């Protein structure tokens, strides 16, 4: 589908060495670098993948940023969840179009972006109003104004409770996810899934203890290790540097009422 680049769009310029620059196309502006300059107007009306040359002949190609490109470069207050973990969260939480998802905290909105783009209807709980505003700006900034109908953020402490009922999924990225387990039991529908991202393994232990005492089953914890490779002629090996740690992902599913009212953990 042809979709020419327009004034006001965010794009990535890629130079001949693979370096990337995120800019907003402005028909009156110029892009300047150590290799000279060119007018943004040369890109407007062109298709993604188009190439221009700067005043000194250096080559730049233009692309729309992927969600991962945007997440790593967007304005942020809180630390964002990295793309490698966002992909896993979408699978672990089994996010589907129309899924009713509660997300807390919302932070800069990286996870919100992944959830909304996967088709979920997201309600966010965030204690900091400045973060809530930035998250909405980031989601709408990347996905466009219609995304606002699928992402509402309330300035609320999720440890104090969840008002929503019959939720399909709950996704947590905050310091004490174990404080949310009781509220999640009431807010999720049976079969619903809870996923929590936690940087520290001691958080995982506390969360798993709370889950073991709850009506959640199938608890699982994993980490995602992504190692990029250097591929150049016969020099083919892992890159020397990697992001070795981001966070652990813990997921679990909610059971329905148990006959006799016994807690699942005690049935075993
Ligand atoms: N997942 C987000 C980053 C979240 S950072 C992203 O990918 O961009 C953690 C956020 O949780 C912070 O913004 C913090 O303000 C919020 N937070 C901490 N405790 C909270 C609570 N009890 N209720 C709601 N939000 C909370």
PDB file of C-alpha atoms and ligand atoms in Angstrom:
ATOM      1  CA  UNK A   1       0.000   0.000   0.000  1.00  0.00           C
ATOM      2  CA  UNK A   2       1.417   3.356  -1.034  1.00  0.00           C
ATOM      3  CA  UNK A   3       1.653   5.774   1.898  1.00  0.00           C
ATOM      4  CA  UNK A   4       3.913   8.706   1.042  1.00  0.00           C
ATOM      5  CA  UNK A   5       5.808  10.453   3.854  1.00  0.00           C
ATOM      6  CA  UNK A   6       4.097  13.584   5.156  1.00  0.00           C
ATOM      7  CA  UNK A   7       4.998  16.787   6.927  1.00  0.00           C
ATOM      8  CA  UNK A   8       4.929  16.216  10.730  1.00  0.00           C
ATOM      9  CA  UNK A   9       5.712  12.488  10.553  1.00  0.00           C
ATOM     10  CA  UNK A  10       8.398  10.941  12.696  1.00  0.00           C
ATOM     11  CA  UNK A  11      11.006   9.081  10.617  1.00  0.00           C
ATOM     12  CA  UNK A  12      14.384   7.441  11.028  1.00  0.00           C
ATOM     13  CA  UNK A  13      17.299   8.420   8.801  1.00  0.00           C
ATOM     14  CA  UNK A  14      19.890   5.696   8.275  1.00  0.00           C
ATOM     15  CA  UNK A  15      23.357   6.694   7.030  1.00  0.00           C
ATOM     16  CA  UNK A  16      25.761   4.529   5.020  1.00  0.00           C
ATOM     17  CA  UNK A  17      27.344   3.220   8.276  1.00  0.00           C
ATOM     18  CA  UNK A  18      23.946   2.146   9.649  1.00  0.00           C
ATOM     19  CA  UNK A  19      23.761   5.025  12.161  1.00  0.00           C
ATOM     20  CA  UNK A  20      20.201   6.122  12.872  1.00  0.00           C
ATOM     21  CA  UNK A  21      18.680   9.529  13.543  1.00  0.00           C
ATOM     22  CA  UNK A  22      15.061  10.044  14.635  1.00  0.00           C
ATOM     23  CA  UNK A  23      13.600  13.270  13.220  1.00  0.00           C
ATOM     24  CA  UNK A  24      10.176  14.840  12.653  1.00  0.00           C
ATOM     25  CA  UNK A  25       9.671  15.825   9.008  1.00  0.00           C
ATOM     26  CA  UNK A  26       9.167  19.567   8.674  1.00  0.00           C
ATOM     27  CA  UNK A  27       8.785  20.976   5.167  1.00  0.00           C
ATOM     28  CA  UNK A  28      10.663  24.163   6.131  1.00  0.00           C
ATOM     29  CA  UNK A  29      13.554  22.432   7.943  1.00  0.00           C
ATOM     30  CA  UNK A  30      16.957  21.015   7.039  1.00  0.00           C
ATOM     31  CA  UNK A  31      18.774  17.975   8.436  1.00  0.00           C
ATOM     32  CA  UNK A  32      22.324  18.878   9.440  1.00  0.00           C
ATOM     33  CA  UNK A  33      25.179  16.540  10.352  1.00  0.00           C
ATOM     34  CA  UNK A  34      28.949  16.344   9.994  1.00  0.00           C
ATOM     35  CA  UNK A  35      28.325  15.269   6.363  1.00  0.00           C
ATOM     36  CA  UNK A  36      26.501  18.480   5.444  1.00  0.00           C
ATOM     37  CA  UNK A  37      22.764  18.990   5.075  1.00  0.00           C
ATOM     38  CA  UNK A  38      19.603  18.382   3.005  1.00  0.00           C
ATOM     39  CA  UNK A  39      16.048  19.754   3.028  1.00  0.00           C
ATOM     40  CA  UNK A  40      13.355  17.650   4.706  1.00  0.00           C
ATOM     41  CA  UNK A  41      11.197  18.657   1.714  1.00  0.00           C
ATOM     42  CA  UNK A  42      13.256  16.223  -0.406  1.00  0.00           C
ATOM     43  CA  UNK A  43      11.708  13.363   1.604  1.00  0.00           C
ATOM     44  CA  UNK A  44       8.135  14.597   1.856  1.00  0.00           C
ATOM     45  CA  UNK A  45       5.930  12.844  -0.695  1.00  0.00           C
ATOM     46  CA  UNK A  46       8.470  10.013  -1.130  1.00  0.00           C
ATOM     47  CA  UNK A  47       7.934   6.416  -0.025  1.00  0.00           C
ATOM     48  CA  UNK A  48       9.640   4.697   2.915  1.00  0.00           C
ATOM     49  CA  UNK A  49      13.025   3.333   1.871  1.00  0.00           C
ATOM     50  CA  UNK A  50      13.774   6.381  -0.311  1.00  0.00           C
ATOM     51  CA  UNK A  51      17.371   7.653  -0.386  1.00  0.00           C
ATOM     52  CA  UNK A  52      18.641  11.234  -0.519  1.00  0.00           C
ATOM     53  CA  UNK A  53      22.124  12.712  -0.657  1.00  0.00           C
ATOM     54  CA  UNK A  54      23.459  15.462   1.591  1.00  0.00           C
ATOM     55  CA  UNK A  55      25.275  18.578   0.327  1.00  0.00           C
ATOM     56  CA  UNK A  56      28.573  16.598   0.431  1.00  0.00           C
ATOM     57  CA  UNK A  57      27.084  13.524  -1.297  1.00  0.00           C
ATOM     58  CA  UNK A  58      26.556  11.358   1.830  1.00  0.00           C
ATOM     59  CA  UNK A  59      23.669   8.907   1.518  1.00  0.00           C
ATOM     60  CA  UNK A  60      20.671   8.771   3.903  1.00  0.00           C
ATOM     61  CA  UNK A  61      17.723   6.382   3.669  1.00  0.00           C
ATOM     62  CA  UNK A  62      14.407   7.064   5.354  1.00  0.00           C
ATOM     63  CA  UNK A  63      12.160   4.636   7.263  1.00  0.00           C
ATOM     64  CA  UNK A  64       9.198   4.951   9.577  1.00  0.00           C
ATOM     65  CA  UNK A  65      10.309   3.857  13.073  1.00  0.00           C
ATOM     66  CA  UNK A  66       9.208   0.399  14.205  1.00  0.00           C
ATOM     67  CA  UNK A  67       7.586   0.134  17.627  1.00  0.00           C
ATOM     68  CA  UNK A  68      10.956  -1.044  18.998  1.00  0.00           C
ATOM     69  CA  UNK A  69      12.751   1.943  17.402  1.00  0.00           C
ATOM     70  CA  UNK A  70      10.238   4.321  18.955  1.00  0.00           C
ATOM     71  CA  UNK A  71      10.259   2.740  22.435  1.00  0.00           C
ATOM     72  CA  UNK A  72      14.046   3.039  22.672  1.00  0.00           C
ATOM     73  CA  UNK A  73      14.040   6.685  21.591  1.00  0.00           C
ATOM     74  CA  UNK A  74      10.784   8.154  22.925  1.00  0.00           C
ATOM     75  CA  UNK A  75      10.711  10.671  25.788  1.00  0.00           C
ATOM     76  CA  UNK A  76      10.784   8.756  29.054  1.00  0.00           C
ATOM     77  CA  UNK A  77      10.669   9.394  32.767  1.00  0.00           C
ATOM     78  CA  UNK A  78      10.620   5.874  34.174  1.00  0.00           C
ATOM     79  CA  UNK A  79      12.808   3.106  32.739  1.00  0.00           C
ATOM     80  CA  UNK A  80      11.017   1.373  29.850  1.00  0.00           C
ATOM     81  CA  UNK A  81      10.581  -2.350  29.278  1.00  0.00           C
ATOM     82  CA  UNK A  82      12.891  -3.395  26.436  1.00  0.00           C
ATOM     83  CA  UNK A  83      11.480  -4.695  23.140  1.00  0.00           C
ATOM     84  CA  UNK A  84      12.796  -8.244  23.765  1.00  0.00           C
ATOM     85  CA  UNK A  85      10.694  -8.396  26.936  1.00  0.00           C
ATOM     86  CA  UNK A  86       7.692  -6.631  25.381  1.00  0.00           C
ATOM     87  CA  UNK A  87       7.483  -9.361  22.739  1.00  0.00           C
ATOM     88  CA  UNK A  88       7.521 -12.058  25.414  1.00  0.00           C
ATOM     89  CA  UNK A  89       4.913 -10.224  27.507  1.00  0.00           C
ATOM     90  CA  UNK A  90       2.491 -10.196  24.557  1.00  0.00           C
ATOM     91  CA  UNK A  91       2.833 -13.988  24.254  1.00  0.00           C
ATOM     92  CA  UNK A  92       2.864 -14.824  27.985  1.00  0.00           C
ATOM     93  CA  UNK A  93      -0.206 -12.637  28.557  1.00  0.00           C
ATOM     94  CA  UNK A  94      -1.723 -14.001  25.328  1.00  0.00           C
ATOM     95  CA  UNK A  95      -2.902 -10.532  24.345  1.00  0.00           C
ATOM     96  CA  UNK A  96      -5.579 -10.542  21.643  1.00  0.00           C
ATOM     97  CA  UNK A  97      -7.636  -7.893  19.821  1.00  0.00           C
ATOM     98  CA  UNK A  98     -10.309  -6.572  22.156  1.00  0.00           C
ATOM     99  CA  UNK A  99      -8.709  -8.070  25.304  1.00  0.00           C
ATOM    100  CA  UNK A 100      -9.516  -6.042  28.433  1.00  0.00           C
ATOM    101  CA  UNK A 101      -6.152  -5.429  30.071  1.00  0.00           C
ATOM    102  CA  UNK A 102      -5.242  -3.630  33.277  1.00  0.00           C
ATOM    103  CA  UNK A 103      -1.678  -2.288  33.285  1.00  0.00           C
ATOM    104  CA  UNK A 104       0.129  -0.891  36.366  1.00  0.00           C
ATOM    105  CA  UNK A 105       2.321   1.161  36.581  1.00  0.00           C
ATOM    106  CA  UNK A 106       2.230   2.754  33.228  1.00  0.00           C
ATOM    107  CA  UNK A 107       5.547   4.646  33.420  1.00  0.00           C
ATOM    108  CA  UNK A 108       6.573   5.987  30.023  1.00  0.00           C
ATOM    109  CA  UNK A 109       4.042   3.844  28.172  1.00  0.00           C
ATOM    110  CA  UNK A 110       6.356   1.401  26.376  1.00  0.00           C
ATOM    111  CA  UNK A 111       4.390  -1.629  27.510  1.00  0.00           C
ATOM    112  CA  UNK A 112       1.113   0.251  26.932  1.00  0.00           C
ATOM    113  CA  UNK A 113       2.171   0.836  23.320  1.00  0.00           C
ATOM    114  CA  UNK A 114       2.811  -2.874  22.771  1.00  0.00           C
ATOM    115  CA  UNK A 115      -0.521  -3.839  24.364  1.00  0.00           C
ATOM    116  CA  UNK A 116      -2.610  -1.258  22.498  1.00  0.00           C
ATOM    117  CA  UNK A 117      -0.975  -2.066  19.182  1.00  0.00           C
ATOM    118  CA  UNK A 118      -1.703  -5.766  19.731  1.00  0.00           C
ATOM    119  CA  UNK A 119      -5.382  -4.743  19.860  1.00  0.00           C
ATOM    120  CA  UNK A 120      -6.005  -4.644  23.619  1.00  0.00           C
ATOM    121  CA  UNK A 121      -8.266  -2.172  25.417  1.00  0.00           C
ATOM    122  CA  UNK A 122      -5.967  -0.965  28.172  1.00  0.00           C
ATOM    123  CA  UNK A 123      -6.798   0.664  31.490  1.00  0.00           C
ATOM    124  CA  UNK A 124      -3.673   1.961  33.206  1.00  0.00           C
ATOM    125  CA  UNK A 125      -3.170   2.698  36.905  1.00  0.00           C
ATOM    126  CA  UNK A 126      -0.264   5.079  37.535  1.00  0.00           C
ATOM    127  CA  UNK A 127       0.526   6.978  40.736  1.00  0.00           C
ATOM    128  CA  UNK A 128       2.446   9.788  39.020  1.00  0.00           C
ATOM    129  CA  UNK A 129       0.335  12.193  36.993  1.00  0.00           C
ATOM    130  CA  UNK A 130       3.344  13.436  34.979  1.00  0.00           C
ATOM    131  CA  UNK A 131       4.149   9.850  33.903  1.00  0.00           C
ATOM    132  CA  UNK A 132       0.492   9.182  33.074  1.00  0.00           C
ATOM    133  CA  UNK A 133       0.435  12.231  30.785  1.00  0.00           C
ATOM    134  CA  UNK A 134       3.673  11.320  29.091  1.00  0.00           C
ATOM    135  CA  UNK A 135       2.495   7.742  28.524  1.00  0.00           C
ATOM    136  CA  UNK A 136      -0.680   8.939  26.806  1.00  0.00           C
ATOM    137  CA  UNK A 137       1.382  11.374  24.705  1.00  0.00           C
ATOM    138  CA  UNK A 138       3.763   8.564  23.691  1.00  0.00           C
ATOM    139  CA  UNK A 139       0.956   6.126  22.809  1.00  0.00           C
ATOM    140  CA  UNK A 140      -0.946   8.702  20.764  1.00  0.00           C
ATOM    141  CA  UNK A 141       2.317  10.067  19.344  1.00  0.00           C
ATOM    142  CA  UNK A 142       3.198   6.690  17.840  1.00  0.00           C
ATOM    143  CA  UNK A 143      -0.191   5.064  17.174  1.00  0.00           C
ATOM    144  CA  UNK A 144      -2.182   8.197  16.313  1.00  0.00           C
ATOM    145  CA  UNK A 145      -5.238   9.870  17.859  1.00  0.00           C
ATOM    146  CA  UNK A 146      -7.635   6.870  17.475  1.00  0.00           C
ATOM    147  CA  UNK A 147      -5.435   4.918  19.951  1.00  0.00           C
ATOM    148  CA  UNK A 148      -6.653   7.216  22.748  1.00  0.00           C
ATOM    149  CA  UNK A 149      -9.998   5.342  22.704  1.00  0.00           C
ATOM    150  CA  UNK A 150      -8.134   2.153  23.691  1.00  0.00           C
ATOM    151  CA  UNK A 151      -5.905   3.580  26.424  1.00  0.00           C
ATOM    152  CA  UNK A 152      -7.235   5.295  29.534  1.00  0.00           C
ATOM    153  CA  UNK A 153      -4.943   6.045  32.460  1.00  0.00           C
ATOM    154  CA  UNK A 154      -6.153   6.676  36.008  1.00  0.00           C
ATOM    155  CA  UNK A 155      -3.972   8.340  38.606  1.00  0.00           C
ATOM    156  CA  UNK A 156      -4.299   5.540  41.158  1.00  0.00           C
ATOM    157  CA  UNK A 157      -2.380   3.262  43.497  1.00  0.00           C
ATOM    158  CA  UNK A 158      -3.027  -0.311  42.340  1.00  0.00           C
ATOM    159  CA  UNK A 159      -1.974  -1.666  45.766  1.00  0.00           C
ATOM    160  CA  UNK A 160      -5.165  -0.044  47.152  1.00  0.00           C
ATOM    161  CA  UNK A 161      -7.419  -2.074  44.845  1.00  0.00           C
ATOM    162  CA  UNK A 162      -8.740  -2.561  41.310  1.00  0.00           C
ATOM    163  CA  UNK A 163     -12.238  -1.351  40.395  1.00  0.00           C
ATOM    164  CA  UNK A 164     -12.545  -3.213  37.088  1.00  0.00           C
ATOM    165  CA  UNK A 165     -14.137  -6.668  37.007  1.00  0.00           C
ATOM    166  CA  UNK A 166     -14.049  -9.454  34.410  1.00  0.00           C
ATOM    167  CA  UNK A 167     -10.631  -8.399  33.062  1.00  0.00           C
ATOM    168  CA  UNK A 168      -8.895 -10.734  30.623  1.00  0.00           C
ATOM    169  CA  UNK A 169      -5.314  -9.817  31.556  1.00  0.00           C
ATOM    170  CA  UNK A 170      -3.279  -7.889  34.140  1.00  0.00           C
ATOM    171  CA  UNK A 171       0.253  -6.707  33.335  1.00  0.00           C
ATOM    172  CA  UNK A 172       2.386  -5.336  36.175  1.00  0.00           C
ATOM    173  CA  UNK A 173       5.658  -3.405  36.229  1.00  0.00           C
ATOM    174  CA  UNK A 174       6.026  -1.931  39.716  1.00  0.00           C
ATOM    175  CA  UNK A 175       8.080  -2.594  42.853  1.00  0.00           C
ATOM    176  CA  UNK A 176       5.660  -4.871  44.795  1.00  0.00           C
ATOM    177  CA  UNK A 177       3.559  -6.991  42.426  1.00  0.00           C
ATOM    178  CA  UNK A 178       2.716  -9.393  45.281  1.00  0.00           C
ATOM    179  CA  UNK A 179       0.582  -6.599  46.784  1.00  0.00           C
ATOM    180  CA  UNK A 180      -1.655  -6.825  43.699  1.00  0.00           C
ATOM    181  CA  UNK A 181      -2.346 -10.597  43.754  1.00  0.00           C
ATOM    182  CA  UNK A 182      -5.445 -10.393  46.021  1.00  0.00           C
ATOM    183  CA  UNK A 183      -6.928  -7.560  43.938  1.00  0.00           C
ATOM    184  CA  UNK A 184      -6.140  -9.454  40.739  1.00  0.00           C
ATOM    185  CA  UNK A 185      -8.088 -12.498  41.972  1.00  0.00           C
ATOM    186  CA  UNK A 186     -11.202 -10.339  42.170  1.00  0.00           C
ATOM    187  CA  UNK A 187     -10.612  -8.312  39.015  1.00  0.00           C
ATOM    188  CA  UNK A 188      -9.680 -11.044  36.521  1.00  0.00           C
ATOM    189  CA  UNK A 189     -12.146 -13.475  35.043  1.00  0.00           C
ATOM    190  CA  UNK A 190     -11.456 -17.194  35.587  1.00  0.00           C
ATOM    191  CA  UNK A 191      -8.849 -18.238  33.031  1.00  0.00           C
ATOM    192  CA  UNK A 192      -7.428 -14.725  33.068  1.00  0.00           C
ATOM    193  CA  UNK A 193      -3.672 -14.208  33.059  1.00  0.00           C
ATOM    194  CA  UNK A 194      -1.393 -12.105  35.246  1.00  0.00           C
ATOM    195  CA  UNK A 195       2.102 -11.184  34.044  1.00  0.00           C
ATOM    196  CA  UNK A 196       4.615  -9.269  36.162  1.00  0.00           C
ATOM    197  CA  UNK A 197       7.953  -7.811  35.104  1.00  0.00           C
ATOM    198  CA  UNK A 198      10.454  -7.450  37.969  1.00  0.00           C
ATOM    199  CA  UNK A 199      14.139  -6.501  37.762  1.00  0.00           C
ATOM    200  CA  UNK A 200      15.142  -8.400  40.914  1.00  0.00           C
ATOM    201  CA  UNK A 201      14.919 -12.108  41.729  1.00  0.00           C
ATOM    202  CA  UNK A 202      13.947 -11.382  45.345  1.00  0.00           C
ATOM    203  CA  UNK A 203      10.813  -9.727  43.929  1.00  0.00           C
ATOM    204  CA  UNK A 204      10.129 -12.930  42.002  1.00  0.00           C
ATOM    205  CA  UNK A 205      10.388 -14.988  45.202  1.00  0.00           C
ATOM    206  CA  UNK A 206       7.890 -12.777  47.040  1.00  0.00           C
ATOM    207  CA  UNK A 207       5.514 -12.770  44.090  1.00  0.00           C
ATOM    208  CA  UNK A 208       5.702 -16.551  43.693  1.00  0.00           C
ATOM    209  CA  UNK A 209       4.950 -16.998  47.416  1.00  0.00           C
ATOM    210  CA  UNK A 210       1.865 -14.795  47.091  1.00  0.00           C
ATOM    211  CA  UNK A 211       0.757 -16.675  43.950  1.00  0.00           C
ATOM    212  CA  UNK A 212       1.221 -20.061  45.692  1.00  0.00           C
ATOM    213  CA  UNK A 213      -1.189 -18.895  48.419  1.00  0.00           C
ATOM    214  CA  UNK A 214      -3.730 -17.636  45.885  1.00  0.00           C
ATOM    215  CA  UNK A 215      -6.240 -18.989  43.352  1.00  0.00           C
ATOM    216  CA  UNK A 216      -3.653 -18.610  40.576  1.00  0.00           C
ATOM    217  CA  UNK A 217      -2.174 -21.706  38.938  1.00  0.00           C
ATOM    218  CA  UNK A 218       0.493 -22.466  36.307  1.00  0.00           C
ATOM    219  CA  UNK A 219       2.944 -19.946  37.746  1.00  0.00           C
ATOM    220  CA  UNK A 220       6.077 -19.651  35.641  1.00  0.00           C
ATOM    221  CA  UNK A 221       9.134 -17.375  35.736  1.00  0.00           C
ATOM    222  CA  UNK A 222      11.593 -16.775  32.915  1.00  0.00           C
ATOM    223  CA  UNK A 223      14.091 -14.293  31.597  1.00  0.00           C
ATOM    224  CA  UNK A 224      14.694 -13.424  27.950  1.00  0.00           C
ATOM    225  CA  UNK A 225      18.327 -13.341  26.844  1.00  0.00           C
ATOM    226  CA  UNK A 226      18.885 -11.721  23.460  1.00  0.00           C
ATOM    227  CA  UNK A 227      22.448 -11.940  22.113  1.00  0.00           C
ATOM    228  CA  UNK A 228      23.221 -10.195  18.840  1.00  0.00           C
ATOM    229  CA  UNK A 229      25.923 -11.474  16.475  1.00  0.00           C
ATOM    230  CA  UNK A 230      28.660  -9.765  14.529  1.00  0.00           C
ATOM    231  CA  UNK A 231      28.525 -11.060  10.943  1.00  0.00           C
ATOM    232  CA  UNK A 232      31.271  -9.778   8.651  1.00  0.00           C
ATOM    233  CA  UNK A 233      32.973 -12.067   6.127  1.00  0.00           C
ATOM    234  CA  UNK A 234      34.568 -14.940   8.045  1.00  0.00           C
ATOM    235  CA  UNK A 235      34.302 -13.046  11.337  1.00  0.00           C
ATOM    236  CA  UNK A 236      31.032 -14.478  12.595  1.00  0.00           C
ATOM    237  CA  UNK A 237      30.666 -14.469  16.356  1.00  0.00           C
ATOM    238  CA  UNK A 238      28.502 -13.079  19.156  1.00  0.00           C
ATOM    239  CA  UNK A 239      28.871  -9.323  19.687  1.00  0.00           C
ATOM    240  CA  UNK A 240      31.215  -8.464  22.555  1.00  0.00           C
ATOM    241  CA  UNK A 241      28.573  -6.463  24.385  1.00  0.00           C
ATOM    242  CA  UNK A 242      25.002  -7.327  25.287  1.00  0.00           C
ATOM    243  CA  UNK A 243      22.242  -6.163  27.601  1.00  0.00           C
ATOM    244  CA  UNK A 244      22.745  -9.060  29.993  1.00  0.00           C
ATOM    245  CA  UNK A 245      19.915  -8.277  32.366  1.00  0.00           C
ATOM    246  CA  UNK A 246      16.665  -6.376  32.233  1.00  0.00           C
ATOM    247  CA  UNK A 247      14.016  -8.201  34.245  1.00  0.00           C
ATOM    248  CA  UNK A 248      12.273 -11.462  35.063  1.00  0.00           C
ATOM    249  CA  UNK A 249       8.830 -12.280  33.713  1.00  0.00           C
ATOM    250  CA  UNK A 250       6.415 -14.172  35.937  1.00  0.00           C
ATOM    251  CA  UNK A 251       3.033 -15.326  34.668  1.00  0.00           C
ATOM    252  CA  UNK A 252       0.105 -17.227  36.188  1.00  0.00           C
ATOM    253  CA  UNK A 253      -3.531 -18.068  35.367  1.00  0.00           C
ATOM    254  CA  UNK A 254      -6.560 -17.593  37.558  1.00  0.00           C
ATOM    255  CA  UNK A 255      -8.718 -20.597  38.422  1.00  0.00           C
ATOM    256  CA  UNK A 256     -12.476 -20.401  38.880  1.00  0.00           C
ATOM    257  CA  UNK A 257     -14.206 -21.184  42.187  1.00  0.00           C
ATOM    258  CA  UNK A 258     -12.999 -24.494  43.708  1.00  0.00           C
ATOM    259  CA  UNK A 259     -15.712 -26.930  44.933  1.00  0.00           C
ATOM    260  CA  UNK A 260     -15.832 -26.894  48.738  1.00  0.00           C
ATOM    261  CA  UNK A 261     -14.191 -23.487  48.778  1.00  0.00           C
ATOM    262  CA  UNK A 262     -10.728 -24.916  49.376  1.00  0.00           C
ATOM    263  CA  UNK A 263      -7.788 -22.914  48.157  1.00  0.00           C
ATOM    264  CA  UNK A 264      -6.015 -24.613  45.241  1.00  0.00           C
ATOM    265  CA  UNK A 265      -2.660 -24.560  47.058  1.00  0.00           C
ATOM    266  CA  UNK A 266      -4.150 -26.613  49.904  1.00  0.00           C
ATOM    267  CA  UNK A 267      -5.705 -29.149  47.515  1.00  0.00           C
ATOM    268  CA  UNK A 268      -2.303 -30.330  46.393  1.00  0.00           C
TER     269      UNK A 268
HETATM  270  N1  LIG B   1       6.256  -0.559  32.060  1.00  0.00           N
HETATM  271  C1  LIG B   1       6.537   0.840  31.912  1.00  0.00           C
HETATM  272  C2  LIG B   1       7.484   1.355  32.973  1.00  0.00           C
HETATM  273  C3  LIG B   1       6.888   1.295  34.379  1.00  0.00           C
HETATM  274  S1  LIG B   1       7.983   1.973  35.590  1.00  0.00           S
HETATM  275  C4  LIG B   1       7.105   1.080  30.511  1.00  0.00           C
HETATM  276  O1  LIG B   1       7.418   0.112  29.831  1.00  0.00           O
HETATM  277  O2  LIG B   1       7.235   2.228  30.091  1.00  0.00           O
HETATM  278  C5  LIG B   1       7.044   1.700  37.036  1.00  0.00           C
HETATM  279  C6  LIG B   1       5.902   2.666  37.203  1.00  0.00           C
HETATM  280  O3  LIG B   1       5.075   2.188  38.249  1.00  0.00           O
HETATM  281  C7  LIG B   1       6.338   4.068  37.597  1.00  0.00           C
HETATM  282  O4  LIG B   1       5.826   4.976  36.668  1.00  0.00           O
HETATM  283  C8  LIG B   1       5.698   4.287  38.971  1.00  0.00           C
HETATM  284  O5  LIG B   1       5.260   5.614  39.169  1.00  0.00           O
HETATM  285  C9  LIG B   1       4.526   3.314  38.921  1.00  0.00           C
HETATM  286  N2  LIG B   1       4.032   2.810  40.205  1.00  0.00           N
HETATM  287  C10 LIG B   1       4.778   2.437  41.279  1.00  0.00           C
HETATM  288  N3  LIG B   1       3.967   1.989  42.263  1.00  0.00           N
HETATM  289  C11 LIG B   1       2.694   2.063  41.800  1.00  0.00           C
HETATM  290  C12 LIG B   1       1.417   1.742  42.349  1.00  0.00           C
HETATM  291  N4  LIG B   1       1.315   1.280  43.598  1.00  0.00           N
HETATM  292  N5  LIG B   1       0.301   1.929  41.594  1.00  0.00           N
HETATM  293  C13 LIG B   1       0.409   2.416  40.330  1.00  0.00           C
HETATM  294  N6  LIG B   1       1.598   2.755  39.748  1.00  0.00           N
HETATM  295  C14 LIG B   1       2.727   2.577  40.471  1.00  0.00           C
END
